[in-house]
PDB file of C-alpha atoms in Angstrom:
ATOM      1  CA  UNK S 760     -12.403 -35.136  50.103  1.00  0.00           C
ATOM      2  CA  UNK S 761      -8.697 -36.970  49.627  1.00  0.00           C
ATOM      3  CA  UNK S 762      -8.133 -34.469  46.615  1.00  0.00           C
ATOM      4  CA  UNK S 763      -8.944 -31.583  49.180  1.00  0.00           C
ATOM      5  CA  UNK S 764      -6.432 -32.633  52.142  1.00  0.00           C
ATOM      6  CA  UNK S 765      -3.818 -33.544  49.487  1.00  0.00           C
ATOM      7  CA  UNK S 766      -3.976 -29.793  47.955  1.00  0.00           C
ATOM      8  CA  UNK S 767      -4.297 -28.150  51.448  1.00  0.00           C
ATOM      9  CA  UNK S 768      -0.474 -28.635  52.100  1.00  0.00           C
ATOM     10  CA  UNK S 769       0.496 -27.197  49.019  1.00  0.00           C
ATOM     11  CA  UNK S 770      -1.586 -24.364  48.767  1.00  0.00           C
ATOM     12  CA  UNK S 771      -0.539 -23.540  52.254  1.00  0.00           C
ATOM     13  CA  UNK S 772       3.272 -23.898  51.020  1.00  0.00           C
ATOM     14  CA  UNK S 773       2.623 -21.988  48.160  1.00  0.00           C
ATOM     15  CA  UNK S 774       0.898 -19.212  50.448  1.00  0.00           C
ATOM     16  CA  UNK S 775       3.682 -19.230  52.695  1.00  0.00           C
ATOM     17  CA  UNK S 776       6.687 -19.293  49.651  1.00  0.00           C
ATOM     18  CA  UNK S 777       4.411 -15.733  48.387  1.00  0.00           C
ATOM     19  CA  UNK S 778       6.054 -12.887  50.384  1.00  0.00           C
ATOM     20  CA  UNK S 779       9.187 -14.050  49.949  1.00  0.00           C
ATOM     21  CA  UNK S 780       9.307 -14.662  46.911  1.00  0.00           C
ATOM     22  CA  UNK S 781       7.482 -10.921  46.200  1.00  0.00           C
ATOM     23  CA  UNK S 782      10.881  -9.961  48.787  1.00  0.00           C
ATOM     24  CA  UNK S 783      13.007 -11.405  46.310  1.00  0.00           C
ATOM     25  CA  UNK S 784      11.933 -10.450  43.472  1.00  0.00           C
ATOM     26  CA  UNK S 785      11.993  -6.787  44.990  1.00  0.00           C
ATOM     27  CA  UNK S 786      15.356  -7.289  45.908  1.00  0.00           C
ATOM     28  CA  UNK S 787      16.848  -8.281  42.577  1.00  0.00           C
ATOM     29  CA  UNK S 788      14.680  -5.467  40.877  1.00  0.00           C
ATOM     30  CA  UNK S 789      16.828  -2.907  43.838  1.00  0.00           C
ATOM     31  CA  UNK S 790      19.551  -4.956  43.061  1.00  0.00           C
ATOM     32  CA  UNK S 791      19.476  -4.168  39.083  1.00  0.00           C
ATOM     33  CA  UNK S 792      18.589  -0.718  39.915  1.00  0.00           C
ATOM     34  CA  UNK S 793      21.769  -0.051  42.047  1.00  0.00           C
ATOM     35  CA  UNK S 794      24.009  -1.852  39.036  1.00  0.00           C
ATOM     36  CA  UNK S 795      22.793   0.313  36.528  1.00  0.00           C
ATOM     37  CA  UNK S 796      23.287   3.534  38.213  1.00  0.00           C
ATOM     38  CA  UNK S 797      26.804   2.390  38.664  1.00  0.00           C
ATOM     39  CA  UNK S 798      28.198   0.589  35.328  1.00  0.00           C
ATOM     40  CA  UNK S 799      28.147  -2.532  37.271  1.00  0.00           C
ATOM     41  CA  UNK S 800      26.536  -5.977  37.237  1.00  0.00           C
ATOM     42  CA  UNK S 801      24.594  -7.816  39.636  1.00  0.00           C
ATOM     43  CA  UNK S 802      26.737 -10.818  40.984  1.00  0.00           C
ATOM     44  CA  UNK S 803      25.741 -13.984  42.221  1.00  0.00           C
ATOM     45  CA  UNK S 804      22.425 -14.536  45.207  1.00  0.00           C
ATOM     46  CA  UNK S 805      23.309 -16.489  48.090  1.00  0.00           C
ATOM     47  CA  UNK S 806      20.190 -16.482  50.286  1.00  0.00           C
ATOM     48  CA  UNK S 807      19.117 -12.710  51.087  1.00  0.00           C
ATOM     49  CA  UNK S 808      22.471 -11.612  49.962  1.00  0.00           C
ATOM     50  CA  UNK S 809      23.497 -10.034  46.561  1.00  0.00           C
ATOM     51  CA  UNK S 810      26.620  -9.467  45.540  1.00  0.00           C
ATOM     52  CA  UNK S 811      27.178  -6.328  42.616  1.00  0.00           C
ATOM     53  CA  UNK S 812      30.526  -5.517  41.177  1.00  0.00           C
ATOM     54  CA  UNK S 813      30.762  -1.470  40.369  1.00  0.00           C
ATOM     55  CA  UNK S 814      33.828  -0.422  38.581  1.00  0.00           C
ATOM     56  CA  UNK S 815      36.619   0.494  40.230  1.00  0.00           C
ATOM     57  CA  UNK S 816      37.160  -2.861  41.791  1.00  0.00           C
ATOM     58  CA  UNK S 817      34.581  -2.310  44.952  1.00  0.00           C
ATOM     59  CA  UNK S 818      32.185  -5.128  45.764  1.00  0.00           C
ATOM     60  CA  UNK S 819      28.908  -4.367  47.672  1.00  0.00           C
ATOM     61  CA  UNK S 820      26.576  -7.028  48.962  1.00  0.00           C
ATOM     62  CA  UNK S 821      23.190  -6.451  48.786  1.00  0.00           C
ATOM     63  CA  UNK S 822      21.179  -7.762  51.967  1.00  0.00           C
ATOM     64  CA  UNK S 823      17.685  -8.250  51.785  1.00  0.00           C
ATOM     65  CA  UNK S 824      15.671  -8.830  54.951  1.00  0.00           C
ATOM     66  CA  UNK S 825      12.927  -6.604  56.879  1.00  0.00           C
ATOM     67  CA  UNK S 826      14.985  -3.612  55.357  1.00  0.00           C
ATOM     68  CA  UNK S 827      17.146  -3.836  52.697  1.00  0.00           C
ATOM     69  CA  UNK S 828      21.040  -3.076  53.509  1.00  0.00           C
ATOM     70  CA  UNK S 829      23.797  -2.115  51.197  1.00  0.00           C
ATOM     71  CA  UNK S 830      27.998  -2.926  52.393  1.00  0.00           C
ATOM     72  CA  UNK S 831      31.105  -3.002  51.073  1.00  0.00           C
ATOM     73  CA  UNK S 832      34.419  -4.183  52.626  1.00  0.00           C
ATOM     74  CA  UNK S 833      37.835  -2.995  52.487  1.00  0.00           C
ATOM     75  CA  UNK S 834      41.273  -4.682  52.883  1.00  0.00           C
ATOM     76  CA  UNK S 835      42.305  -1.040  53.429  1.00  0.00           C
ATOM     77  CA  UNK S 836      41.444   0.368  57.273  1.00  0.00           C
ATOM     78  CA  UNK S 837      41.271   4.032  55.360  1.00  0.00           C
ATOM     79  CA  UNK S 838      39.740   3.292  52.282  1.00  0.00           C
ATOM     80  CA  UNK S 839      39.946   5.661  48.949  1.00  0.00           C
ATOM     81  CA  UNK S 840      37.461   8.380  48.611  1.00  0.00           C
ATOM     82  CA  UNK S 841      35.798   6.535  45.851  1.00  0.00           C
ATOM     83  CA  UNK S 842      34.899   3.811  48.388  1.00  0.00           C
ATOM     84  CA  UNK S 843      32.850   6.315  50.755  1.00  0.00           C
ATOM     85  CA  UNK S 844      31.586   8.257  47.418  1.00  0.00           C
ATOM     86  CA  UNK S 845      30.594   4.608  45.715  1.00  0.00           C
ATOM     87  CA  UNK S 846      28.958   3.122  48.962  1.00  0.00           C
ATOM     88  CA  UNK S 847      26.924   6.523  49.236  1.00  0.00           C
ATOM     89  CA  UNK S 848      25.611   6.420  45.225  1.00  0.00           C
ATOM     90  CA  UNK S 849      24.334   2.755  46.003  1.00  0.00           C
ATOM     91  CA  UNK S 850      23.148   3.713  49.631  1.00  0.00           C
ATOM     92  CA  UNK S 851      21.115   6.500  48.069  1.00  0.00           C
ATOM     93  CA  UNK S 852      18.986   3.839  45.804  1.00  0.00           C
ATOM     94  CA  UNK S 853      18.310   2.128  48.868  1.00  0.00           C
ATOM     95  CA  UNK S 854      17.574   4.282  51.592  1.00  0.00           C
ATOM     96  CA  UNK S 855      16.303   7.563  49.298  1.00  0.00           C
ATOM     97  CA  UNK S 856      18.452   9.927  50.740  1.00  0.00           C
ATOM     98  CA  UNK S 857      21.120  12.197  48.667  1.00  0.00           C
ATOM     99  CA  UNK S 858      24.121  10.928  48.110  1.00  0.00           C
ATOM    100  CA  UNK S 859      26.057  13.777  50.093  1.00  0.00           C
ATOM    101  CA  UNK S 860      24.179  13.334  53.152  1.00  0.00           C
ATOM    102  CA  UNK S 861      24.896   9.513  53.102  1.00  0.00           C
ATOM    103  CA  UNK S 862      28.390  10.108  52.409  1.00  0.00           C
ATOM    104  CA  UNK S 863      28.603  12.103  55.294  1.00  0.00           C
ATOM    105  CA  UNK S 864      27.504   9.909  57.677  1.00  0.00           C
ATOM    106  CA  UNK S 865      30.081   6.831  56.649  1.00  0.00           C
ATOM    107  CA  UNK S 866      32.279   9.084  56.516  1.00  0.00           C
ATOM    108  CA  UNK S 867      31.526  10.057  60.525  1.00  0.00           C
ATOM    109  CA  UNK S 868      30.855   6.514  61.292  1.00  0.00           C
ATOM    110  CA  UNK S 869      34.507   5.350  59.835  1.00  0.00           C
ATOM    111  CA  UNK S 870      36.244   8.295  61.649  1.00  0.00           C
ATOM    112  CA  UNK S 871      34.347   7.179  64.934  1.00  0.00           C
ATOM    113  CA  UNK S 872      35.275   3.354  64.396  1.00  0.00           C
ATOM    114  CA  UNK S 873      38.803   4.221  63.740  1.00  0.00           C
ATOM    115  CA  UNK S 874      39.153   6.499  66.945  1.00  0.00           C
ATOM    116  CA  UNK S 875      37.597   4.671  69.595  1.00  0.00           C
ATOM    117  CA  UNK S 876      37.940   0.916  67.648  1.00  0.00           C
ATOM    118  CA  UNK S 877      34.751   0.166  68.295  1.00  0.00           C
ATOM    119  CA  UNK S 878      31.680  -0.354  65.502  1.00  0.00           C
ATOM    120  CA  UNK S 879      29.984   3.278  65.313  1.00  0.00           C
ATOM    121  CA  UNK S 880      26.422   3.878  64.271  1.00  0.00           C
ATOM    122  CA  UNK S 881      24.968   6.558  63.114  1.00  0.00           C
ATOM    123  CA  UNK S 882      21.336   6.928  62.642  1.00  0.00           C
ATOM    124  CA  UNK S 883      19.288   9.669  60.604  1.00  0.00           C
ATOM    125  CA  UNK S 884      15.661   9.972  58.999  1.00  0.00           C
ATOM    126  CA  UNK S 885      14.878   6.092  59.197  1.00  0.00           C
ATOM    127  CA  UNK S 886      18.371   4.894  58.341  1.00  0.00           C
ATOM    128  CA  UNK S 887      21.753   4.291  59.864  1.00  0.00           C
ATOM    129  CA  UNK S 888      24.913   4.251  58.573  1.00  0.00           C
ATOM    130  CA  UNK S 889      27.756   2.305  60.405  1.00  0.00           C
ATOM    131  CA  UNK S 890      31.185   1.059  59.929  1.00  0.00           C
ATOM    132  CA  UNK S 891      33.719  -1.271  61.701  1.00  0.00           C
ATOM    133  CA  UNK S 892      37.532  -1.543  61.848  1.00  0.00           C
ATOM    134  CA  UNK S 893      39.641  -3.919  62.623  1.00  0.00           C
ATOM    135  CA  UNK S 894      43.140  -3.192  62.165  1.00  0.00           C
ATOM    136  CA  UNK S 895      44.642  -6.780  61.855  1.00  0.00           C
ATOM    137  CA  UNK S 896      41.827  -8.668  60.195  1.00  0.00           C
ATOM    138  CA  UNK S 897      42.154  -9.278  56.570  1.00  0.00           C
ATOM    139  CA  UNK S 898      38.971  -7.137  56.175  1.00  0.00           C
ATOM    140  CA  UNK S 899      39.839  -3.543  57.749  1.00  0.00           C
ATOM    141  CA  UNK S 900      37.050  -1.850  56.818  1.00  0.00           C
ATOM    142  CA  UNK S 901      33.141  -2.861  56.878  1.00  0.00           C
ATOM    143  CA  UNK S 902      30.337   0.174  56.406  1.00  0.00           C
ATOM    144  CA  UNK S 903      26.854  -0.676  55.362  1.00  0.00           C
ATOM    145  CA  UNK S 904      23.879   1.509  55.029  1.00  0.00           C
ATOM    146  CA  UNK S 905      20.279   0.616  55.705  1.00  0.00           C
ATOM    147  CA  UNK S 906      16.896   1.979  56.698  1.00  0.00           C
ATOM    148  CA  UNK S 907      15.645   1.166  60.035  1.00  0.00           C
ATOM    149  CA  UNK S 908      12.890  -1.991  60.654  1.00  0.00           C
ATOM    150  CA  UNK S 909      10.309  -0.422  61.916  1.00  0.00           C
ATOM    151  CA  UNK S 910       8.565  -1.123  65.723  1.00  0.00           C
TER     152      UNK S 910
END
């Protein structure tokens, strides 16, 4: 009877540790996915967070939580067309939409955020794509693609 209230604990730990680590595991495998379509390399996980470094220089993070999210940053507040056409190739892996259609709506998103300086959604299918500016910060552009949590 000890032996049995000893284990109980740990098999409810172990129960609990599961999902996530199933999550994790899915999000490394999306994570190695994204990285190969590019010519990059998965980066170092901190928490739900991946980072992957494509060539070209941009750095996407990874984020892994009810839906995974993809986002790169720019020190640039208009960034290269290579940023939007990069963040839409890795977008594409994680929402399943095409490339173009992604592409599109960062780039409406960024021409939104840069107009009215204010974070702009926009939201198609099950996933949004949005993007912030800030002018003065050291990071001038933020986009990031996901699918929409359902409920």
């Amino acid at each position: 009877m000890r032996l049995r209230s000893a284990l109980l604990p740990l098999l409810l730990g172990a129960s609990l540790l599961g999902p996530g680590l199933a999550w994790a595991d899915a999000c490394d495998d999306l994570a190695a996915r994204i990285a190969s379509a590019m010519g990059g390399k998965v980066g170092r996980r901190t928490g739900p967070s991946i980072d992957l470094r494509v060539p070209g220089g941009l750095k996407l993070d990874l984020t892994c939580r009810a839906e995974p999210i993809v986002q790169a940053a720019s020190s640039d507040p208009t960034p290269s067309a290579a940023y939007f056409a990069d963040l839409a190739l890795a977008a594409e892996i994680v929402v399943g939409e095409g490339a173009g259609a992604v592409q599109a709506a960062i780039a409406a998103a960024h021409a939104t955020a840069l107009k009215e300086r204010r974070k702009s959604f926009i939201q198609q299918n099950g996933w949004s794509a949005s993007c912030y500016t800030d002018a003065s910060g050291s990071i001038r552009t933020l986009c990031s693609v996901g699918r929409i949590p359902p409920g």
